[in-house]
Amino acid sequence: MNSRLVDMRQQLRDTWAHVLVVLVLAIIFAIALWSGYALGTGTFASPGTGLWPVLASSAGVVLSLLVLIHHTLSGKEKVIPSNELFSDVSWRKVLVFSASVTAFLILYSLIGFLLSATLLIFVLLKYAFEARWALSIIMSIVAPLLLYVIFTELLSVRL
Amino acid sequence: MEILDGLLSGLSVAFSPMNLLFVALGVTLGTVFGLLPGIGPTAAVALLLPLTFTMEPASGVIMLAGIYYGSMYGGRIPAILMRLPGDSSSVLTTLDGYPLTQQGRAGAALGITAIGSFLGGTVAIIGLTILAPTLARYASVFAPPELFLLMTFGLLMIVLIASGNVVKSIIMALFGILIATIGMDPITGTSRLTFGSYELSAGIGIIPLAIGLFGIGEVLNNMASGDNRRQSIGKMNGVMPTWADWVVSRMAILRASILGFFIGVLPGGGGTVSSVFAYGVEKKLSKNPEKFGKGAIDGLAATETADNASSNSAFVPLLTLGVPPNPVLALIFGALLLQNITPGPQLVNEHPDVFYGVIASMYIGNIILLLLNLPMIRVFVSILRIPQSLLGPLVILIAICGVYAVANSMFDVLLMMVFGLLGFILRRFAFDLTPLILGFILGPMLEVEWRRTMIMSGGSMDIFMERTGSLIILLLLLTTVLLVAFNAMKRRRSLMHRVRNIASEEM
């Protein structure tokens, strides 16, 4: 495809997935709006705790809805194919990242920083960044150990 | 006289052995992080922010400032040698820098940009020394209505300039403001938007948010797109430009220094905007505009000079008005807040050591950077050989330790990871993260000034039009919004039109 066209499409990016992101943001703004109201808004002269979140989130809801309505009316998805956005993304790597970080957060309280960080770095290096075995093993031992020494000995942080 | 006295006291702060060490460390780390592909200045400052907590406020900011302008120097190296821009402001550097490398003139390109960066930076620091205290003096009379409008103006400028899609940027700024409301109400102390979570009642910190969005988000983006290849690095001979190079570039460097300084002072104006502007001006004035994009050394010198000049002058709105003009300065703003120092018109009176110490340290930092970037350039170039696959996990581990160190909280690490995923997704959908972080930083202050204004006026909005200062800012704000919004709409319409034309030609 014409590279100029790809560049321009990248700039526009009004795809169904993009609209989904705006929709999620609209829902978050709506929840905040509701919570803000529940806290009490008061008046401008005597603002309640919820006034500021209500002001910010109501503007967010209105603008998100504007984007959604604009998208529905203009039908831009016909101009920009939606499958181009993530064509270069390896979802397996994103999954490996998410799973290994979750495992790290759970294991940290059970086996401590050094072991859990070693496992995390090894999995990330080998399966997300696709490094060689030897490099993955060496780095996953050396890097956590080095940072452990820096943080605990030099910066007095208990890891 | 007052400025000279201030500068002298600042030099005594900057020349203390510890601060000299911190400025040297800052610019060196900044250069290294700036040249590592995939880690821009924002990620660099975010990752190293936790290190400054135990320091004196002046030392912490001196180091962070050094990291910032050091990374501007560093960013040009992969842009010239590998056509790999570290951040958006280095994109223009690749246009003429890489062709010069292909012509076997990488050394001259690196040399002239180091000299240009030094001169641009120095001109901007002199401007900063003169302008900042004067502006702070005028701004010190501002009351809550003016401060509220000024911060709104700063945020809106960033929203309007940062991205092509204005509505999406405003949504991001509002999202940032909303995230900042989580936790305690700054005036009554009541919990809000915490949904019963004990951890959230303390609010969301700048560190997990910034490191997540910019550090982890960037690593994820590089990792997921499989960009782990080791790219070839252009060959480099000596690093001194020829006399002819200097003659061609000297006026471009002078113009870009001045232009970069003034653009950098405007919110959202630093970095990319100043580079684009300076490049455009030089192309217009050049006797050989056809050379631009094919290795014009004056074009290259102009972009890098303006880039560095603007990164130094960007401290003007932060130190004098309390408005951070870009994400890096928003992080430095956050670092000051964590040290119980509020940047703004009162900074010069309340914390002159920080105000003048940072300015004075920039003179020193700039000289160190010139020394690092001429004789020692080969050392930095060798760092480019570190594969991306090694850097990513290291950045993640440093981020975990850094975030944990701030409050000994694994919940903060979890938050950082969540924001990392969020940053990755938003970046993929071309949502600019700059308004988000600035909304987050400015949100609490906007709220406080808004509430103070409303209490002053008894809830009437007329107060903004009754006071001369606020009326001027309001008119300036409205004019800018209308102008930029009109231009953005025109640009988008023409882009859509061109896409349709090309698409129909292809069918």
XYZ file of C-alpha atoms in Angstrom:
666
model
C 0.000 0.000 0.000
C 1.046 3.586 -0.623
C 3.205 4.537 2.387
C 1.834 8.071 2.396
C -1.655 6.673 2.754
C -0.582 4.441 5.653
C 0.969 7.467 7.406
C -2.184 9.498 6.990
C -4.362 6.669 8.205
C -2.142 6.316 11.238
C -2.862 9.962 11.996
C -6.613 9.554 11.719
C -7.077 6.203 13.462
C -10.809 6.464 14.021
C -11.447 2.746 13.994
C -13.962 0.609 15.870
C -11.244 -0.272 18.397
C -10.480 3.396 18.901
C -14.157 4.012 19.545
C -14.095 1.163 22.060
C -11.336 2.963 23.999
C -13.416 6.162 24.013
C -16.431 4.133 25.163
C -14.451 2.672 28.092
C -13.285 6.178 29.012
C -16.894 7.419 28.810
C -17.958 4.660 31.223
C -15.131 5.577 33.651
C -16.172 9.248 33.491
C -19.823 8.240 34.073
C -18.893 6.159 37.164
C -16.863 9.082 38.527
C -19.765 11.437 37.822
C -22.140 9.219 39.756
C -19.675 8.836 42.650
C -19.070 12.579 42.736
C -22.790 13.285 42.961
C -23.094 10.760 45.780
C -20.426 12.706 47.722
C -22.366 15.950 47.400
C -21.550 18.830 45.102
C -22.582 21.807 47.264
C -22.658 25.141 45.472
C -19.984 27.188 43.690
C -19.819 29.495 46.711
C -19.514 26.580 49.087
C -18.206 23.627 47.045
C -18.777 20.073 48.272
C -16.211 17.274 48.067
C -17.817 15.904 44.917
C -17.995 19.139 42.921
C -14.595 18.983 41.230
C -14.854 15.297 40.191
C -18.375 16.064 38.894
C -17.128 19.018 36.820
C -14.207 17.052 35.342
C -16.154 13.862 34.692
C -19.241 15.557 33.233
C -16.985 17.345 30.713
C -15.359 13.962 30.033
C -18.726 12.254 29.487
C -19.916 14.993 27.112
C -16.718 14.977 25.023
C -16.514 11.169 24.871
C -20.134 11.042 23.719
C -19.376 13.709 21.113
C -16.547 11.549 19.730
C -18.832 8.498 19.661
C -21.689 10.374 17.950
C -19.295 11.965 15.461
C -17.870 8.560 14.651
C -21.310 6.992 14.178
C -22.501 9.788 11.916
C -19.375 10.105 9.765
C -18.754 6.380 9.319
C -14.984 6.851 9.149
C -14.363 3.145 9.579
C -14.977 2.845 5.859
C -11.957 5.064 5.235
C -9.573 3.484 7.713
C -9.332 -0.294 8.015
C -9.379 -1.269 11.686
C -7.087 -4.279 11.413
C -3.998 -2.160 10.641
C -3.610 -0.741 14.131
C -2.297 -3.783 15.939
C -0.941 -5.741 12.971
C 2.611 -5.464 14.325
C 1.716 -6.333 17.925
C 2.566 -9.720 19.385
C -0.274 -10.341 21.830
C 1.520 -13.407 23.134
C 4.285 -11.125 24.460
C 1.767 -8.774 26.090
C 0.179 -11.822 27.729
C 3.583 -13.113 28.908
C 4.295 -9.674 30.360
C 0.952 -9.446 32.181
C 1.126 -13.028 33.518
C 4.739 -12.771 34.693
C 4.151 -9.449 36.435
C 1.032 -10.829 38.176
C 3.037 -13.877 39.255
C 5.814 -11.597 40.544
C 3.361 -9.564 42.625
C 1.937 -12.772 44.181
C 5.298 -14.485 44.689
C 6.944 -11.408 46.193
C 5.087 -11.790 49.486
C 5.808 -15.553 49.562
C 9.446 -15.930 48.495
C 10.818 -12.360 48.645
C 12.300 -9.995 46.102
C 15.406 -11.838 44.916
C 13.787 -15.095 43.857
C 10.612 -13.576 42.444
C 12.573 -10.917 40.507
C 14.937 -13.597 39.142
C 11.963 -15.574 37.836
C 10.327 -12.448 36.421
C 13.417 -11.305 34.532
C 14.119 -14.792 33.226
C 10.588 -15.216 31.852
C 10.573 -11.716 30.345
C 13.991 -12.144 28.741
C 13.394 -15.603 27.374
C 9.751 -15.443 26.327
C 8.867 -11.777 25.839
C 12.163 -10.343 24.575
C 13.287 -13.648 23.044
C 16.864 -13.474 24.324
C 19.183 -16.487 24.176
C 19.214 -19.046 27.014
C 22.660 -18.176 28.362
C 21.964 -14.447 28.357
C 18.563 -14.970 29.984
C 20.026 -17.076 32.804
C 22.993 -14.787 33.486
C 20.977 -11.578 33.357
C 18.148 -12.920 35.499
C 20.652 -13.744 38.250
C 22.950 -10.714 37.954
C 20.399 -7.894 37.447
C 18.160 -8.550 40.506
C 21.224 -9.163 42.676
C 22.843 -5.908 41.557
C 19.671 -3.883 42.130
C 19.127 -5.602 45.478
C 22.590 -4.511 46.624
C 22.119 -0.947 45.297
C 18.731 -0.475 46.912
C 19.305 -2.236 50.221
C 22.933 -1.285 50.867
C 23.284 2.111 49.209
C 19.770 3.530 49.409
C 18.649 1.710 52.579
C 15.427 0.467 51.013
C 14.131 -2.874 52.293
C 13.190 -4.858 49.210
C 21.737 43.849 40.255
C 19.199 41.658 42.015
C 19.544 39.114 39.214
C 23.339 39.173 39.459
C 23.202 38.684 43.235
C 20.757 35.825 42.746
C 22.969 34.222 40.113
C 26.026 34.502 42.351
C 24.164 32.841 45.219
C 22.964 30.208 42.738
C 26.532 29.577 41.616
C 27.582 29.033 45.216
C 24.821 26.397 45.482
C 25.720 24.811 42.136
C 29.458 24.778 42.867
C 29.099 22.845 46.126
C 30.925 19.517 45.682
C 27.750 17.427 46.044
C 25.787 19.525 43.559
C 28.659 19.430 41.077
C 28.550 15.657 41.395
C 24.768 15.601 40.903
C 24.828 17.842 37.841
C 27.614 15.739 36.296
C 25.723 12.546 37.163
C 22.484 14.010 35.825
C 23.828 15.071 32.436
C 25.747 11.802 31.999
C 22.738 9.665 32.912
C 20.558 11.902 30.735
C 22.855 11.445 27.742
C 22.938 7.666 28.251
C 19.162 7.346 28.701
C 18.538 9.782 25.859
C 20.531 7.711 23.406
C 19.051 4.362 24.381
C 16.438 3.676 21.730
C 12.951 3.510 23.197
C 13.750 5.457 26.353
C 13.042 9.133 25.881
C 13.651 11.987 28.312
C 10.270 11.521 30.027
C 10.914 7.858 30.801
C 14.466 8.703 31.906
C 13.328 11.367 34.364
C 10.428 9.195 35.572
C 12.702 6.209 36.224
C 15.328 8.227 38.068
C 12.871 10.373 40.031
C 12.820 8.073 43.110
C 16.586 8.555 43.505
C 16.069 12.235 44.323
C 13.771 11.756 47.332
C 16.549 11.496 49.826
C 18.405 14.487 48.386
C 18.167 18.162 49.269
C 15.467 19.794 47.084
C 17.974 21.923 45.131
C 20.247 18.907 44.506
C 17.316 16.755 43.381
C 16.069 19.307 40.875
C 19.603 20.068 39.670
C 20.062 16.367 38.885
C 16.648 15.967 37.242
C 17.202 19.094 35.125
C 20.576 17.683 34.093
C 18.941 14.406 33.076
C 16.435 16.365 30.987
C 18.769 18.540 28.954
C 21.390 15.770 28.908
C 18.867 13.465 27.247
C 18.322 16.116 24.567
C 22.017 15.825 23.702
C 21.871 12.038 23.839
C 18.778 11.761 21.647
C 20.599 13.149 18.627
C 23.220 10.341 18.551
C 20.984 7.410 17.431
C 19.012 9.844 15.255
C 22.155 10.766 13.305
C 23.949 7.408 13.312
C 21.035 4.970 12.997
C 18.059 7.043 11.804
C 16.467 6.088 15.100
C 14.826 9.031 16.824
C 14.643 8.551 20.600
C 11.737 10.958 20.920
C 9.569 13.083 18.648
C 11.888 16.078 18.736
C 14.706 13.956 17.269
C 12.635 12.988 14.222
C 13.779 16.115 12.412
C 17.386 15.349 13.334
C 17.180 12.151 11.283
C 16.169 14.092 8.146
C 19.611 15.582 7.539
C 21.652 13.776 10.189
C 21.344 10.294 8.695
C 22.070 11.375 5.098
C 25.248 13.005 6.422
C 26.183 9.683 8.066
C 25.589 7.909 4.763
C 27.915 10.424 3.126
C 30.623 9.486 5.658
C 30.183 12.743 7.599
C 28.717 11.386 10.853
C 31.532 12.943 12.904
C 30.877 16.412 11.493
C 27.133 15.982 12.095
C 27.654 14.966 15.714
C 30.230 17.712 16.223
C 28.182 20.585 14.813
C 25.085 19.487 16.735
C 27.086 19.289 19.977
C 28.396 22.821 19.412
C 24.945 24.066 18.335
C 23.314 22.432 21.351
C 25.867 24.042 23.639
C 25.435 27.506 22.130
C 21.620 27.210 21.995
C 21.531 25.967 25.565
C 23.799 28.768 26.771
C 21.787 31.500 25.016
C 18.616 30.062 26.562
C 20.140 29.892 30.045
C 21.221 33.553 29.796
C 17.643 34.389 28.711
C 16.302 32.283 31.560
C 18.566 34.074 34.064
C 17.259 37.469 32.973
C 13.615 36.661 32.244
C 12.717 34.262 35.063
C 13.214 36.545 38.095
C 11.510 39.460 36.296
C 8.527 37.374 35.299
C 8.303 35.865 38.787
C 8.190 39.360 40.278
C 5.246 40.352 38.060
C 3.492 37.026 38.605
C 3.795 37.276 42.383
C 0.816 39.675 42.458
C -1.447 37.035 40.897
C -4.409 35.985 43.048
C -6.424 32.710 42.759
C -8.512 33.845 39.718
C -5.373 34.675 37.695
C -3.570 31.541 38.842
C -6.567 29.378 37.916
C -6.808 30.931 34.454
C -3.053 30.764 33.937
C -2.968 27.048 34.715
C -6.003 26.454 32.522
C -4.282 28.405 29.754
C -1.113 26.333 30.133
C -3.034 23.074 30.077
C -5.122 24.131 27.100
C -2.080 25.227 25.112
C -0.527 21.823 25.662
C -3.766 20.090 24.702
C -4.086 22.156 21.541
C -0.467 21.905 20.431
C 0.340 18.366 21.579
C -1.820 16.435 19.180
C -3.773 16.719 15.966
C -6.991 15.597 17.606
C -8.027 18.300 20.025
C -11.052 16.502 21.501
C -9.034 13.367 22.271
C -6.371 15.488 23.966
C -8.962 17.292 26.095
C -10.406 13.899 27.078
C -6.900 12.826 28.131
C -6.382 15.999 30.189
C -9.748 15.467 31.912
C -8.818 11.839 32.565
C -5.593 13.030 34.209
C -7.529 15.544 36.329
C -9.952 12.779 37.335
C -7.161 10.364 38.357
C -5.727 13.145 40.529
C -9.044 13.509 42.384
C -8.763 9.948 43.711
C -7.886 10.033 47.419
C -8.341 12.884 49.877
C -10.183 16.097 49.111
C -7.359 18.705 49.380
C -9.540 21.079 51.430
C -11.887 18.956 53.561
C -9.789 15.780 53.764
C -12.751 13.543 52.866
C -12.031 10.389 50.828
C -13.368 10.410 47.292
C -13.456 7.992 44.338
C -11.604 5.384 46.415
C -14.457 2.827 46.193
C -13.676 1.600 49.695
C -10.028 0.839 48.958
C -7.691 1.636 51.831
C -4.668 1.879 49.506
C -6.396 4.362 47.217
C -7.335 6.697 50.070
C -3.797 8.115 50.030
C -4.295 8.976 46.369
C -2.340 7.940 43.298
C 1.277 9.059 43.302
C 3.055 10.736 40.433
C 5.800 8.078 40.479
C 3.716 4.937 39.711
C 1.666 6.922 37.191
C 4.607 8.486 35.347
C 6.860 5.416 35.376
C 3.904 3.259 34.324
C 2.733 5.454 31.464
C 6.110 6.485 30.100
C 8.580 3.819 31.268
C 6.649 0.535 31.261
C 4.311 1.714 28.465
C 7.260 2.457 26.191
C 9.006 -0.851 26.981
C 5.767 -2.723 26.310
C 5.319 -0.910 23.043
C 8.833 -1.821 21.875
C 8.506 -5.377 23.162
C 5.092 -6.069 21.647
C 6.045 -4.696 18.248
C 9.078 -6.997 18.259
C 11.486 -4.117 17.772
C 14.452 -5.994 19.258
C 16.683 -5.932 16.237
C 20.153 -4.610 16.561
C 20.478 -1.899 13.947
C 23.669 -1.070 12.149
C 25.485 1.992 13.428
C 26.912 4.447 10.939
C 30.694 4.810 10.798
C 32.201 7.800 12.513
C 35.431 9.598 11.745
C 36.584 12.679 13.749
C 34.031 14.735 15.674
C 35.068 18.245 14.701
C 33.156 19.907 11.874
C 35.187 21.630 9.150
C 35.528 25.412 8.973
C 33.157 25.382 5.975
C 30.545 23.521 8.072
C 30.833 26.157 10.773
C 30.532 29.046 8.283
C 27.388 27.513 6.766
C 25.831 26.767 10.166
C 26.774 29.690 12.412
C 23.873 31.992 11.491
C 21.455 29.040 11.609
C 22.698 28.258 15.134
C 22.276 31.891 16.205
C 18.741 32.151 14.795
C 17.712 28.774 16.208
C 19.073 29.696 19.651
C 16.868 32.783 19.856
C 13.866 31.118 18.225
C 14.210 28.040 20.450
C 14.383 30.170 23.564
C 11.174 32.055 22.820
C 9.228 28.997 21.667
C 10.398 27.030 24.699
C 8.918 29.627 27.042
C 5.422 28.936 25.686
C 3.473 26.024 27.189
C 3.743 23.063 24.825
C 6.329 24.895 22.740
C 9.506 23.058 23.695
C 11.210 20.207 21.844
C 9.435 19.222 18.666
C 7.656 22.510 17.960
C 10.846 24.544 18.261
C 12.773 22.070 16.058
C 10.091 22.128 13.370
C 9.949 25.902 13.471
C 13.725 26.401 13.300
C 14.053 23.857 10.479
C 11.298 25.585 8.515
C 12.904 29.012 8.961
C 16.328 27.762 7.826
C 14.881 26.025 4.802
C 13.155 29.268 3.801
C 16.282 31.373 4.306
C 18.750 28.881 2.802
C 20.400 29.515 -0.557
C 20.224 25.761 -1.160
C 16.803 24.655 0.135
C 16.951 21.603 -2.153
C 19.706 20.199 0.109
C 17.331 20.017 3.075
C 16.459 16.406 3.767
C 19.565 15.228 1.898
C 22.241 16.219 4.393
C 22.026 19.993 4.942
C 24.325 20.623 7.890
C 22.750 24.038 8.613
C 19.282 22.446 8.801
C 20.605 19.803 11.183
C 22.374 22.392 13.333
C 19.200 24.498 13.511
C 16.936 21.652 14.713
C 19.301 20.498 17.446
C 20.139 24.026 18.585
C 16.464 24.975 18.867
C 15.696 21.686 20.625
C 18.267 22.346 23.349
C 17.518 26.052 23.659
C 13.835 25.311 24.178
C 14.507 22.550 26.719
C 16.378 25.097 28.869
C 13.936 27.969 28.440
C 11.035 25.606 29.256
C 12.076 26.130 32.879
C 10.784 29.722 32.687
C 7.038 28.913 32.997
C 7.754 26.196 35.572
C 9.912 28.295 37.885
C 7.977 31.550 37.534
C 4.335 30.663 36.950
C 4.150 27.117 38.276
C 2.958 25.870 34.889
C 4.971 22.915 33.569
C 5.098 23.222 29.778
C 5.807 19.562 28.984
C 5.682 16.094 30.632
C 9.328 16.123 31.766
C 8.876 19.414 33.566
C 5.594 18.121 34.966
C 7.642 15.354 36.588
C 10.163 17.865 37.939
C 7.146 19.820 39.226
C 5.962 16.606 40.930
C 9.433 16.062 42.430
C 9.327 19.562 43.937
C 5.841 18.971 45.332
C 7.047 15.757 46.979
C 9.726 17.875 48.676
C 6.970 20.240 49.916
C 7.982 22.988 47.502
C 5.336 24.465 45.217
C 6.817 25.898 42.024
C 5.325 29.258 41.108
C 5.738 33.001 41.525
C 6.768 32.639 45.185
C 9.549 30.125 44.504
C 12.183 32.828 43.944
C 11.454 34.378 47.360
C 10.736 31.250 49.384
C 13.393 28.945 47.951
C 16.033 31.078 46.216
C 18.546 28.222 46.566
C 16.358 26.033 44.344
C 15.440 28.831 41.924
C 18.908 30.240 41.301
C 20.734 26.992 42.086
C 19.004 25.197 39.209
C 19.625 28.072 36.782
C 23.301 28.328 37.756
C 23.777 24.560 37.517
C 22.629 24.682 33.892
C 25.693 26.745 32.910
C 27.896 24.069 34.444
C 25.832 21.198 33.034
C 26.012 22.622 29.542
C 29.814 22.858 29.670
C 30.076 19.279 30.963
C 27.796 18.154 28.131
C 30.003 19.798 25.516
C 33.024 18.006 26.974
C 31.141 14.713 27.089
C 29.875 15.097 23.549
C 33.075 16.049 21.774
C 36.044 14.084 23.146
C 34.008 11.294 24.733
C 31.406 10.760 22.045
C 32.775 7.314 21.123
C 32.027 5.995 24.620
C 28.371 6.956 24.205
C 28.210 5.535 20.711
C 29.385 2.184 22.052
C 26.353 2.135 24.408
C 24.157 1.995 21.310
C 25.384 -1.562 20.784
C 23.426 -2.811 23.821
C 20.536 -4.843 22.421
C 16.969 -3.740 23.123
C 16.132 -7.220 24.438
C 18.455 -6.600 27.371
C 17.279 -3.085 28.110
C 13.558 -3.807 28.365
C 13.670 -6.242 31.335
C 16.275 -4.043 33.042
C 14.019 -0.997 32.778
C 11.122 -3.029 34.199
C 13.243 -4.164 37.154
C 14.587 -0.652 37.852
C 11.003 0.634 37.643
C 9.790 -1.967 40.167
C 12.581 -1.152 42.640
C 12.191 2.607 42.154
C 8.439 2.632 42.633
C 8.602 0.268 45.614
C 11.329 2.374 47.249
C 9.117 5.474 47.453
C 6.567 4.109 49.926
C 7.568 0.444 50.428
C 4.310 -0.418 48.702
C 3.669 -3.312 46.332
C 0.286 -1.723 45.613
C 2.175 1.134 43.925
C 4.038 -1.446 41.813
C 0.682 -2.950 40.820
C -0.619 0.527 39.934
C 2.491 1.176 37.846
C 1.919 -2.017 35.864
C -1.746 -1.120 35.303
C -0.748 2.341 34.086
C 1.916 0.705 31.915
C -0.715 -1.368 30.119
C -2.974 1.680 29.896
C -0.133 3.750 28.449
C 0.603 1.050 25.887
C -3.032 0.869 24.745
C -3.542 4.642 24.656
C -0.306 5.144 22.728
C -1.397 2.534 20.194
C -4.626 4.447 19.604
C -2.747 7.713 19.132
C -3.970 9.210 22.407
C -1.325 11.698 23.475
C -0.188 11.000 27.042
C 1.178 14.513 27.565
C -2.206 16.116 28.434
C -2.917 13.193 30.790
C 0.197 13.689 32.917
C -0.189 17.472 32.888
C -3.861 17.197 33.828
C -2.823 14.917 36.674
C -0.165 17.360 37.921
C -2.166 20.543 37.480
C -5.549 19.074 38.500
C -5.203 19.428 42.303
C -3.880 22.982 41.967
C -6.601 23.918 39.503
C -9.144 22.627 42.008
C -7.681 24.557 44.943
C -7.417 27.825 42.973
C -10.927 27.317 41.561
C -12.412 26.812 45.019
C -10.525 29.805 46.396
C -11.764 31.931 43.483
C -15.340 30.840 44.031
C -15.111 31.547 47.752
C -13.671 35.002 46.921
C -16.520 35.797 44.533
C -19.314 34.115 46.470
C -19.825 31.662 43.625
C -19.948 34.222 40.823
C -18.077 33.638 37.580
C -18.038 37.388 36.923
C -14.865 37.632 38.978
C -12.831 36.495 35.966
C -14.037 39.529 33.998
C -13.948 42.062 36.799
C -10.219 41.816 37.476
C -7.853 43.295 34.858
C -5.244 40.538 35.167
C -7.699 37.684 34.841
C -9.567 39.438 32.010
C -6.336 39.755 29.997
C -5.492 36.069 30.537
C -9.080 35.096 29.711
C -9.042 37.033 26.424
C -5.635 35.567 25.557
C -6.950 32.102 26.351
C -10.082 32.476 24.232
C -8.187 33.923 21.257
C -5.625 31.109 21.355
C -8.266 28.426 21.663
C -10.235 29.803 18.708
C -7.143 30.189 16.527
C -5.657 26.773 17.245
C -9.016 24.984 17.058
C -9.733 26.597 13.694
C -6.312 25.575 12.352
C -6.669 22.021 13.675
C -10.051 21.624 11.982
C -8.675 22.975 8.713
C -5.686 20.620 8.886
C -7.830 17.596 9.627
C -10.244 18.395 6.816
C -7.407 18.701 4.316
C -5.874 15.443 5.599
C -9.170 13.592 5.155
C -9.487 15.053 1.684
C -5.989 13.885 0.725
C -6.609 10.387 2.127
C -9.764 10.070 0.033
C -7.949 11.330 -3.078
C -5.065 8.881 -2.697
C -7.467 6.041 -1.879
C -9.559 6.740 -4.970
C -6.398 6.954 -7.117
C -5.370 3.501 -5.876
C -8.688 1.837 -6.666
